[in-house]
mmCIF file of C-alpha atoms in Angstrom:
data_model
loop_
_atom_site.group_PDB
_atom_site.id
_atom_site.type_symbol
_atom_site.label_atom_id
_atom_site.label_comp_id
_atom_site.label_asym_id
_atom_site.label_seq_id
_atom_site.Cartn_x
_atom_site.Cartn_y
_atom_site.Cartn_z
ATOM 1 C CA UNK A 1 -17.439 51.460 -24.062
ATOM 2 C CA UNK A 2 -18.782 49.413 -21.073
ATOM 3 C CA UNK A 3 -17.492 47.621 -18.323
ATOM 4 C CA UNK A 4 -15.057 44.628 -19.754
ATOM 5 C CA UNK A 5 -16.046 42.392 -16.704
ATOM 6 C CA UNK A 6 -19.664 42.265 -16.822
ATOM 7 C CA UNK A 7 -19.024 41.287 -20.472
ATOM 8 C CA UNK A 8 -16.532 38.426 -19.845
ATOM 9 C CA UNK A 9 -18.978 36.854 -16.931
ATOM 10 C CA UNK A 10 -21.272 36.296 -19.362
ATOM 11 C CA UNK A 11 -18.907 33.556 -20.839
ATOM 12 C CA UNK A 12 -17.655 32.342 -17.503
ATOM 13 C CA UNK A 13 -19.647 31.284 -15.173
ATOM 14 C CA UNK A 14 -17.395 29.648 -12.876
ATOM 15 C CA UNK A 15 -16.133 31.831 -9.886
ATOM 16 C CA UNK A 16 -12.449 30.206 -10.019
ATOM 17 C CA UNK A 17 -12.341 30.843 -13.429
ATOM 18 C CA UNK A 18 -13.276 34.650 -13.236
ATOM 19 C CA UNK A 19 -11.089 34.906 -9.929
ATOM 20 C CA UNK A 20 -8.322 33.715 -11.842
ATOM 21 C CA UNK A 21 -9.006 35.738 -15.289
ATOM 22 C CA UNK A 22 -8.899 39.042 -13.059
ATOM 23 C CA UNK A 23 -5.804 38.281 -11.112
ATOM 24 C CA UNK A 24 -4.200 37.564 -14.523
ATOM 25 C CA UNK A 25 -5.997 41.201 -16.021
ATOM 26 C CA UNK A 26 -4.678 42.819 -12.902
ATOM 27 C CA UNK A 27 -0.825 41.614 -12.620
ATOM 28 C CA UNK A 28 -0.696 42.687 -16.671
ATOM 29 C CA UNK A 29 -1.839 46.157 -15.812
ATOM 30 C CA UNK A 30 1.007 46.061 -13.600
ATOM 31 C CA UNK A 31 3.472 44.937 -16.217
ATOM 32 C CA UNK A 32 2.163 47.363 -18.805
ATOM 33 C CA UNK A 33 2.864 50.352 -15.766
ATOM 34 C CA UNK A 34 6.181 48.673 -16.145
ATOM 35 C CA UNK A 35 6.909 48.514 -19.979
ATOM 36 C CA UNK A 36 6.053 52.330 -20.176
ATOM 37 C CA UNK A 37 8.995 53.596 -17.959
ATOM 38 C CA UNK A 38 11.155 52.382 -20.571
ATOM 39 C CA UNK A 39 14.593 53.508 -19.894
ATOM 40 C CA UNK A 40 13.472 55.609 -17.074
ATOM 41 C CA UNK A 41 12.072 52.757 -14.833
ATOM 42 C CA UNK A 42 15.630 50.203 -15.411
ATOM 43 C CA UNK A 43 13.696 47.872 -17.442
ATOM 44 C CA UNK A 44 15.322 48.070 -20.632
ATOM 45 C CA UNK A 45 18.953 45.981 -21.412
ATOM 46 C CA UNK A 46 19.664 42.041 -20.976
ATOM 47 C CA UNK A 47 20.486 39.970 -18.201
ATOM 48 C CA UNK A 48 23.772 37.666 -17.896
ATOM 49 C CA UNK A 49 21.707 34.564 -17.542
ATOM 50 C CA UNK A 50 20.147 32.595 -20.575
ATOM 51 C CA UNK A 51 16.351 30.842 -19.780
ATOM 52 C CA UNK A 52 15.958 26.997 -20.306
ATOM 53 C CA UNK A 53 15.404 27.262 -24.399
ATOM 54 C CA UNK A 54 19.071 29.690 -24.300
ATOM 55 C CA UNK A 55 17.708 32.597 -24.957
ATOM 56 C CA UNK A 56 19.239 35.498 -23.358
ATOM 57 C CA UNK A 57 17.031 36.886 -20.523
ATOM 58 C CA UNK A 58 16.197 40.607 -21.229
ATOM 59 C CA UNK A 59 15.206 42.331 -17.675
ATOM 60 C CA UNK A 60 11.828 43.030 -18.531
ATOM 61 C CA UNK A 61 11.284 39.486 -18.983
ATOM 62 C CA UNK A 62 12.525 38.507 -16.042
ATOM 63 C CA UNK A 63 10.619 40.951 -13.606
ATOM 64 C CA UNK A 64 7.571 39.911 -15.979
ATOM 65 C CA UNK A 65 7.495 36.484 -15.198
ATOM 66 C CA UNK A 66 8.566 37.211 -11.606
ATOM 67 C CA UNK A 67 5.643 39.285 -11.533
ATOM 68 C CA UNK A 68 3.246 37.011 -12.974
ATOM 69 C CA UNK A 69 5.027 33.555 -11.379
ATOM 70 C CA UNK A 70 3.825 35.679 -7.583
ATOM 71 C CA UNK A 71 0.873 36.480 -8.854
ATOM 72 C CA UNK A 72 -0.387 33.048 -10.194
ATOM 73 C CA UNK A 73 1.184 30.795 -7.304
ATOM 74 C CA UNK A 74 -0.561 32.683 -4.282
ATOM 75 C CA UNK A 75 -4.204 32.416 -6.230
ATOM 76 C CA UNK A 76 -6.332 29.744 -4.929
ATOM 77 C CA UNK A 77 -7.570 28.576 -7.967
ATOM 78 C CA UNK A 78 -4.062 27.945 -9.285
ATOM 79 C CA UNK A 79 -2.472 24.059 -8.503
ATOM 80 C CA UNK A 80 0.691 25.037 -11.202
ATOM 81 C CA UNK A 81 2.082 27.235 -13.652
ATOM 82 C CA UNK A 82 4.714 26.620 -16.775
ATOM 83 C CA UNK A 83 6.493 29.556 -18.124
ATOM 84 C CA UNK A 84 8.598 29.832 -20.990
ATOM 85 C CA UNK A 85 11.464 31.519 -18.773
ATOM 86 C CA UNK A 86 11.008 28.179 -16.340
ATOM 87 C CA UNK A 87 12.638 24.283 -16.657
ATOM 88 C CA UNK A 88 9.494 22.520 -15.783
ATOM 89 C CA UNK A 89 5.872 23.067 -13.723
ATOM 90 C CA UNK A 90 6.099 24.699 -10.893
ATOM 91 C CA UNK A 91 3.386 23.560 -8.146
ATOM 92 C CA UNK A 92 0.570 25.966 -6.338
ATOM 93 C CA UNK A 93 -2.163 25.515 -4.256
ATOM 94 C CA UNK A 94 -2.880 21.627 -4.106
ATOM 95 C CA UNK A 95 -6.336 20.711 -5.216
ATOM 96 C CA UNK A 96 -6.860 23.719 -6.724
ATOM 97 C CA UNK A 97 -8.676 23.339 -10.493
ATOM 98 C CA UNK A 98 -6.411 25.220 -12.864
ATOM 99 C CA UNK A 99 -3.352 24.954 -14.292
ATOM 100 C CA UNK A 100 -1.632 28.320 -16.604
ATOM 101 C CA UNK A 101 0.818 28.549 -18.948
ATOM 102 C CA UNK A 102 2.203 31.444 -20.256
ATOM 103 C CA UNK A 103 4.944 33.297 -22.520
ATOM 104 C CA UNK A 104 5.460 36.300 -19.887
ATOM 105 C CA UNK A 105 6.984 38.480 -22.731
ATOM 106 C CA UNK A 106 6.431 37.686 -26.092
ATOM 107 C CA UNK A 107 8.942 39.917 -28.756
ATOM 108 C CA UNK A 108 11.221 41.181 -25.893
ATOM 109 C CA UNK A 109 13.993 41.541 -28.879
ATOM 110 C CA UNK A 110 11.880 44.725 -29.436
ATOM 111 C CA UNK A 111 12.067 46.038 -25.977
ATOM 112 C CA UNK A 112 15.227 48.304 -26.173
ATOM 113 C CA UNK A 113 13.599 49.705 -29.589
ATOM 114 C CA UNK A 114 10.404 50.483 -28.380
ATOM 115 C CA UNK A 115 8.193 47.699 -30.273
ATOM 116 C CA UNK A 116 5.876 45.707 -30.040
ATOM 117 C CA UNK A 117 5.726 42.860 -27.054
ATOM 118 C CA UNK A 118 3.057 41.109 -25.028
ATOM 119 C CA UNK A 119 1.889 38.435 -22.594
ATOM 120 C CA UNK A 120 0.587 35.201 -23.588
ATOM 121 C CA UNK A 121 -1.481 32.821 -21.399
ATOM 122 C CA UNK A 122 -3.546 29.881 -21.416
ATOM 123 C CA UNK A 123 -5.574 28.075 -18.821
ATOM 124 C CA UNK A 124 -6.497 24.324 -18.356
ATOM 125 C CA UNK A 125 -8.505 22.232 -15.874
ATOM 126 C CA UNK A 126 -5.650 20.611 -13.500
ATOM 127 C CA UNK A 127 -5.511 16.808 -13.514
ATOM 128 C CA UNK A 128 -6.044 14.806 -10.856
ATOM 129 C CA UNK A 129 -4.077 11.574 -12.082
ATOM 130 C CA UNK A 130 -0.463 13.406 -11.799
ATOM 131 C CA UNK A 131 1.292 14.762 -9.388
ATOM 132 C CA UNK A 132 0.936 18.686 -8.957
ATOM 133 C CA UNK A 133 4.923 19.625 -10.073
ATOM 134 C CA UNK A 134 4.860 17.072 -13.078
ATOM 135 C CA UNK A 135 5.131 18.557 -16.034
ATOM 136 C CA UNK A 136 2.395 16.014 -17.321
ATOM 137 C CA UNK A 137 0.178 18.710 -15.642
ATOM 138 C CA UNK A 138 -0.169 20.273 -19.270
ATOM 139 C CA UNK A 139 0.167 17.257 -21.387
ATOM 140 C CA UNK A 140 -3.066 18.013 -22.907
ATOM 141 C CA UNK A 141 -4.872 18.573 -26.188
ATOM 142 C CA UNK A 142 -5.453 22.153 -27.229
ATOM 143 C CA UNK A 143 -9.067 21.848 -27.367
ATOM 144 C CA UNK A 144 -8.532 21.490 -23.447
ATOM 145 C CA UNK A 145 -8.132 25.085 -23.161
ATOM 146 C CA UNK A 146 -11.129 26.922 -21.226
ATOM 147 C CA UNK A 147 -9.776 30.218 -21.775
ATOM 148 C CA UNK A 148 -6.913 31.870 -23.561
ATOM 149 C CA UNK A 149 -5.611 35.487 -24.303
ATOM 150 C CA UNK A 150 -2.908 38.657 -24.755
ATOM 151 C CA UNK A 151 -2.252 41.316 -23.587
ATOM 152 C CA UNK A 152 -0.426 43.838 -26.417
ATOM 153 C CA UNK A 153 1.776 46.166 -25.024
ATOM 154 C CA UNK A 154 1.479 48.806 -27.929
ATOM 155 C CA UNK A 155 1.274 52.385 -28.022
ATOM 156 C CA UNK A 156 -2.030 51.767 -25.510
ATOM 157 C CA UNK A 157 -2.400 48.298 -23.972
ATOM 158 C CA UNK A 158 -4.769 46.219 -25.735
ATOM 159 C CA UNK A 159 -6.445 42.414 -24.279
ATOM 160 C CA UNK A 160 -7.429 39.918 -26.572
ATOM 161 C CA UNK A 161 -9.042 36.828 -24.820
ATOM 162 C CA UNK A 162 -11.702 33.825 -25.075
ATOM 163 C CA UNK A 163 -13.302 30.580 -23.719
ATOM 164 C CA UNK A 164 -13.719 29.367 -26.907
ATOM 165 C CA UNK A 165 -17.495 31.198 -27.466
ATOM 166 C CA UNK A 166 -16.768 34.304 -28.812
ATOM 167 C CA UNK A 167 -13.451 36.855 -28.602
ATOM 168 C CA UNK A 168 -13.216 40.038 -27.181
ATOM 169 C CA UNK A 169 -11.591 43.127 -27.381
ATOM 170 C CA UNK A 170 -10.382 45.278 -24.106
ATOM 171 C CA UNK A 171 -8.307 48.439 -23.593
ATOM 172 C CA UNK A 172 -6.586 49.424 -20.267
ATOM 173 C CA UNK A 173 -7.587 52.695 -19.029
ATOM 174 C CA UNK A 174 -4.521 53.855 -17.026
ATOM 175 C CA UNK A 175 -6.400 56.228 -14.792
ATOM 176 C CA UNK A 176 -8.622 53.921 -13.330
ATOM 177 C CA UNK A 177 -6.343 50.777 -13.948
ATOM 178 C CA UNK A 178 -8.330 48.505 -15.632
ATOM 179 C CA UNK A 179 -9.830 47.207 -18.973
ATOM 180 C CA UNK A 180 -12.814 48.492 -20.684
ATOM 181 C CA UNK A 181 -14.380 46.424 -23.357
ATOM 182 C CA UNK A 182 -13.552 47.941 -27.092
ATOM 183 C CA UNK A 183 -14.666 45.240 -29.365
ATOM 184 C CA UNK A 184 -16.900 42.713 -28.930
ATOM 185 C CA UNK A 185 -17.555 40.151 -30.838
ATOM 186 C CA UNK A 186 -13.751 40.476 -32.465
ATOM 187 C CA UNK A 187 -14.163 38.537 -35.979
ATOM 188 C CA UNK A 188 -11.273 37.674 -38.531
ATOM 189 C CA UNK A 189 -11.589 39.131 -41.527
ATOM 190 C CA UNK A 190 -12.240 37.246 -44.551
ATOM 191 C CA UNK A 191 -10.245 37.206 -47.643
ATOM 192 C CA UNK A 192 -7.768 39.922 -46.986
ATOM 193 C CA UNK A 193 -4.915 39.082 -49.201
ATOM 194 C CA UNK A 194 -2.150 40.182 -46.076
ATOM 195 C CA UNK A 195 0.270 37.793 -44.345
ATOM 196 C CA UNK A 196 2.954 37.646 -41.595
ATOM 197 C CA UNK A 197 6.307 36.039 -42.269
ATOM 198 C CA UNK A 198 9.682 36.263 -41.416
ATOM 199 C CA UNK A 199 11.040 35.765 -45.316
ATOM 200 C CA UNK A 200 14.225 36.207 -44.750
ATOM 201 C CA UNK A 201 14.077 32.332 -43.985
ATOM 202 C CA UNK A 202 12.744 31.630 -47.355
ATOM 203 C CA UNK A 203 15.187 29.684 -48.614
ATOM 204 C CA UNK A 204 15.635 27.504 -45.349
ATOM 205 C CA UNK A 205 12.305 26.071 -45.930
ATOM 206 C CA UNK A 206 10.899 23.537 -47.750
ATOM 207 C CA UNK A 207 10.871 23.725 -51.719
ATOM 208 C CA UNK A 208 6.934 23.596 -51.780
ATOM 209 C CA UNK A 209 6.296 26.144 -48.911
ATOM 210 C CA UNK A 210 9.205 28.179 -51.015
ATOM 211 C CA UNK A 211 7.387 27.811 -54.157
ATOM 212 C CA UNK A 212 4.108 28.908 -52.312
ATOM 213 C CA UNK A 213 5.535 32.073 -50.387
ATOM 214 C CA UNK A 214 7.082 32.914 -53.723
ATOM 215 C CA UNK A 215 3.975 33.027 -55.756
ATOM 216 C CA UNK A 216 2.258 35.501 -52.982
ATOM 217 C CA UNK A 217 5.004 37.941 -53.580
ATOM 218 C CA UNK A 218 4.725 37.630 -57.876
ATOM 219 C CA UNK A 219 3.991 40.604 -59.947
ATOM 220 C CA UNK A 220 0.152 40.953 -59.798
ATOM 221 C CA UNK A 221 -2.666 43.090 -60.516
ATOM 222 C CA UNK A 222 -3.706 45.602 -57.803
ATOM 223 C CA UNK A 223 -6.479 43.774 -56.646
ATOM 224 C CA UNK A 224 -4.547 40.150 -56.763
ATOM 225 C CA UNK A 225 -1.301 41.451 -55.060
ATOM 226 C CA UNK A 226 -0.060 40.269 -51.452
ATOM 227 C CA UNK A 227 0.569 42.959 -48.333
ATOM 228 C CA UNK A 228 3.687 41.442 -46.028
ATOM 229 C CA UNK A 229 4.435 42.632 -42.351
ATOM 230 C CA UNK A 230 6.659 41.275 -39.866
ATOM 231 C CA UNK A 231 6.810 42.685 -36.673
ATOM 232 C CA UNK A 232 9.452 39.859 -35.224
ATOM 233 C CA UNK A 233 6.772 39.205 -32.518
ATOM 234 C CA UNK A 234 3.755 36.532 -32.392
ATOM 235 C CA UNK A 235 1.624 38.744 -30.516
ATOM 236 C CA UNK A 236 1.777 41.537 -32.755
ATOM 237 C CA UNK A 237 2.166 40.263 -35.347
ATOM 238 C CA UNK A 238 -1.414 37.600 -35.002
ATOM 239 C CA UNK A 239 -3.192 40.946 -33.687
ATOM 240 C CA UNK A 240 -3.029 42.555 -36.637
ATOM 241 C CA UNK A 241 -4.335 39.299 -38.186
ATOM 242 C CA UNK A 242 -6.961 39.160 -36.234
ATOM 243 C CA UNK A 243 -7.717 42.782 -36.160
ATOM 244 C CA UNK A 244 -7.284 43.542 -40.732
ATOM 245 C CA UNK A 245 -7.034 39.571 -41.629
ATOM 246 C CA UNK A 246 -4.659 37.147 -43.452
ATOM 247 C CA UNK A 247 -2.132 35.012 -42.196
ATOM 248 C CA UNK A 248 0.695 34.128 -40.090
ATOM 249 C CA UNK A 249 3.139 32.048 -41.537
ATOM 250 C CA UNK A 250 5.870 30.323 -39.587
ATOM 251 C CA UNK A 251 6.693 27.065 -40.991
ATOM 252 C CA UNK A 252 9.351 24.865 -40.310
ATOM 253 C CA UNK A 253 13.213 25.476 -41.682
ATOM 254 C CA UNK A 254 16.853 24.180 -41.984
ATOM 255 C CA UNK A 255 18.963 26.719 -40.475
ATOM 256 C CA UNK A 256 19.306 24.810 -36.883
ATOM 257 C CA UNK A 257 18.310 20.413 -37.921
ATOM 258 C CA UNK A 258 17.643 20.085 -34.473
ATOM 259 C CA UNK A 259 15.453 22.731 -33.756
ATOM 260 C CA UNK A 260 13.351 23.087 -36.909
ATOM 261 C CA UNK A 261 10.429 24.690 -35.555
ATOM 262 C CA UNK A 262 10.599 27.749 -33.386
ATOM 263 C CA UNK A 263 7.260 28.621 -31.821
ATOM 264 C CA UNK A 264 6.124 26.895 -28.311
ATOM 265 C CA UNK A 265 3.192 24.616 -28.919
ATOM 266 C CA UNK A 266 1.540 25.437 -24.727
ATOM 267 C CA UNK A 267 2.366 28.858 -24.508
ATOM 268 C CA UNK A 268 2.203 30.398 -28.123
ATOM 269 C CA UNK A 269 0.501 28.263 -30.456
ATOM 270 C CA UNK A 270 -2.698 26.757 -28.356
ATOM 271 C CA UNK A 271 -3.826 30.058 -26.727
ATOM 272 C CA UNK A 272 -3.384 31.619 -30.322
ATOM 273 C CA UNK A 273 -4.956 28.940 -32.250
ATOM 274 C CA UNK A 274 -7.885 29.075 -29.750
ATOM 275 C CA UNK A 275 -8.353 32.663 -30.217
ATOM 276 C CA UNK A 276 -7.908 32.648 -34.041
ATOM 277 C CA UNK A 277 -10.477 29.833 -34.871
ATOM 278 C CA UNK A 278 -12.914 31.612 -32.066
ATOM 279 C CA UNK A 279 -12.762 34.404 -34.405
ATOM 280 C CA UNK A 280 -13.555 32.722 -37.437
ATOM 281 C CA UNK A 281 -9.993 31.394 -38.791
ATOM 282 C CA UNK A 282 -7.976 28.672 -38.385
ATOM 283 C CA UNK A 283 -4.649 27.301 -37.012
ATOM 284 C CA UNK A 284 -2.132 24.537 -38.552
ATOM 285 C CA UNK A 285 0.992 22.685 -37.991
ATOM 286 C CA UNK A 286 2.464 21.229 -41.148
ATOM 287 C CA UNK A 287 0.616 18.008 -39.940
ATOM 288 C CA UNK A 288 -2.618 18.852 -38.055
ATOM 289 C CA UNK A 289 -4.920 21.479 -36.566
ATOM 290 C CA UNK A 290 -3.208 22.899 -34.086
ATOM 291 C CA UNK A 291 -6.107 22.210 -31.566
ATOM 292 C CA UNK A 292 -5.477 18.535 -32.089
ATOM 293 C CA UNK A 293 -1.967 18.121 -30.887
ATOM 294 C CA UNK A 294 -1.295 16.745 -27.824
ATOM 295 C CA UNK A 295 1.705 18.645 -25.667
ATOM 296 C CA UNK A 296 4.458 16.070 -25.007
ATOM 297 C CA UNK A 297 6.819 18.160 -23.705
ATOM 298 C CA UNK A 298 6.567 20.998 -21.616
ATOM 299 C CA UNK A 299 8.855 23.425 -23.665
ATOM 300 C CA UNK A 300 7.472 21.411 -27.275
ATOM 301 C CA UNK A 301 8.112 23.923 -30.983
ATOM 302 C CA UNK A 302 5.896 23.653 -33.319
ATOM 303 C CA UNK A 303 5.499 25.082 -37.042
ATOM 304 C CA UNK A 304 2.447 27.686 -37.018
ATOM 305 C CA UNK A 305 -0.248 29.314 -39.678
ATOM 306 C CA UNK A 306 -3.095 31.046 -38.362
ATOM 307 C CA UNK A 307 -5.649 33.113 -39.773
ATOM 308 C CA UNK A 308 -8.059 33.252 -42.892
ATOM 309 C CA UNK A 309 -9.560 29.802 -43.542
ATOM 310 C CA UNK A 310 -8.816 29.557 -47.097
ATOM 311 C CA UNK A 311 -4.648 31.301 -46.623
ATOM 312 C CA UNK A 312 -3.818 28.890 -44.022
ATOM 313 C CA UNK A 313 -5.444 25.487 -46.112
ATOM 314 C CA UNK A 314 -3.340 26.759 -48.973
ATOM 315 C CA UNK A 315 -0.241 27.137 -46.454
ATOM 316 C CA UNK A 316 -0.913 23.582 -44.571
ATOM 317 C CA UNK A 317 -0.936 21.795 -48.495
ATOM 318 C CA UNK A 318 1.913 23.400 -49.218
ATOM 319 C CA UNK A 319 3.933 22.180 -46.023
ATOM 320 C CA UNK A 320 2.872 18.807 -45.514
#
């Protein structure tokens, strides 16, 4: 395996950029350090406090975004951040050309049972028409992205990030603290007949998607049958879509009208949807490519497919 960096410069070229890529590489290794004490290092349990979607703070998510908010705000390169466990944008360095979003623990239901979690991120040019703290920072398309990625905190730590050319693959060596590239080009497998869905909401949504998920789960021959796994986090759940192919499925349901959709559209859909279609796939709400929405809202939900080309057509006709 060689050395991750030299790899990743050849895809950005801009000094800011790779600055800011290995600050975010660095503060993750951290994190990961973290996530392996496990009950040993006080990380596992929940907080008192809920974050701004009500969602009861677990205390690994709270010294991860802590971690990462310190991080992010004393980089140079860095004019604001939005985090899933923060109300609105949070100003940096003024003038500076980035902005980054991120989800500092995806999955932390899983912490206190030893599953899977990760860190998702995203970074955008800053804008020079709003003001630094305005949430209008991010209200971009996700096309804007210039780079996106995980980091998987599995049974070894795993990084999965672009800038939209090509996707790679590193793994954290803990002795010398830092990644080493392990795959590279990463490339979704084609027409794997696998998907990702929570289906215990099956009859919360729509009767077409019901009808669809329904037929993938019919009595078929061997070679015509469906594989389900559900790992109850995004980031595991689209690695191992990127990594053995098929699709993740998260549409849209009835159980809450005024929260219908679940996944955030800045933090969890565009840097997934960026990495997915960089590796060959796709991404879909139930009304567009994902890559083609415009944020409105800092904290915005969106229904989600990613993955194989022809699985995640079949899923967007069958939810809009």
């Amino acid at each position: 395996m060689s050395k991750f960096l030299s790899t990743l410069q050849q895809d950005i070229s801009e000094p800011h950029l790779a600055s800011l890529v290995c600050a975010i590489l660095d503060i993750t290794a951290v994190i990961a350090e973290r996530v392996s004490h496990g009950a040993l290092g006080d990380t596992l349990g929940a907080t008192t406090q809920e974050n701004v979607q009500g969602e009861v703070q677990k205390n690994l998510d709270v010294i991860a975004n802590d971690l990462l908010v310190s991080t992010l705000l004393s980089h140079s390169a860095v004019r604001a951040i939005a985090s899933e466990e923060e109300q609105h944008t949070v100003a940096g360095t003024a003038g500076a050309p980035y902005i980054v979003a991120f989800d500092p623990l995806d999955g932390s239901n899983n912490i206190d049972i030893n599953a899977q979690i990760g860190t998702i991120f995203t970074i955008l040019k800053a804008r020079d028409d709003v003001p630094d703290a305005s949430d209008e920072q991010f209200f971009q398309t996700g096309s804007q992205q210039v780079c996106a990625g995980y980091v998987l905190y599995g049974p070894y730590t795993t990084l999965v990030i672009t800038t939209g050319k090509r996707v790679h693959e590193a793994t954290l060596d803990r002795s010398a603290e830092e990644f080493i590239l392990s795959k590279s080009p990463v490339v979704l497998p084609a027409g794997v007949r696998d998907f990702s869905a929570n289906m215990a909401n099956l009859f919360y949504w729509a009767p077409k998607m019901q009808q669809y998920m329904t037929s993938l789960i019919q009595p078929a021959p061997a070679s015509e049958r469906f594989n389900m796994r559900w790992q109850g986090a995004m980031v595991g759940d689209v690695h191992r879509i990127l990594t053995r192919g098929g699709a993740f499925i998260y549409p849209s349901d009835s159980k809450d009208p005024a929260q219908p959709a679940k996944l955030r559209l800045l933090y969890e859909a565009f840097p997934m949807a960026m990495l997915v279609e960089a590796a060959g796939g796709c991404g879909y709400s139930e009304t567009q490519p994902l890559l083609e929405m415009t944020l409105t809202s800092l904290h915005q939900r969106t229904p989600v497919f990613l993955g194989d080309k022809k699985l995640v057509e079949d899923c967007f006709k069958a939810a809009s």
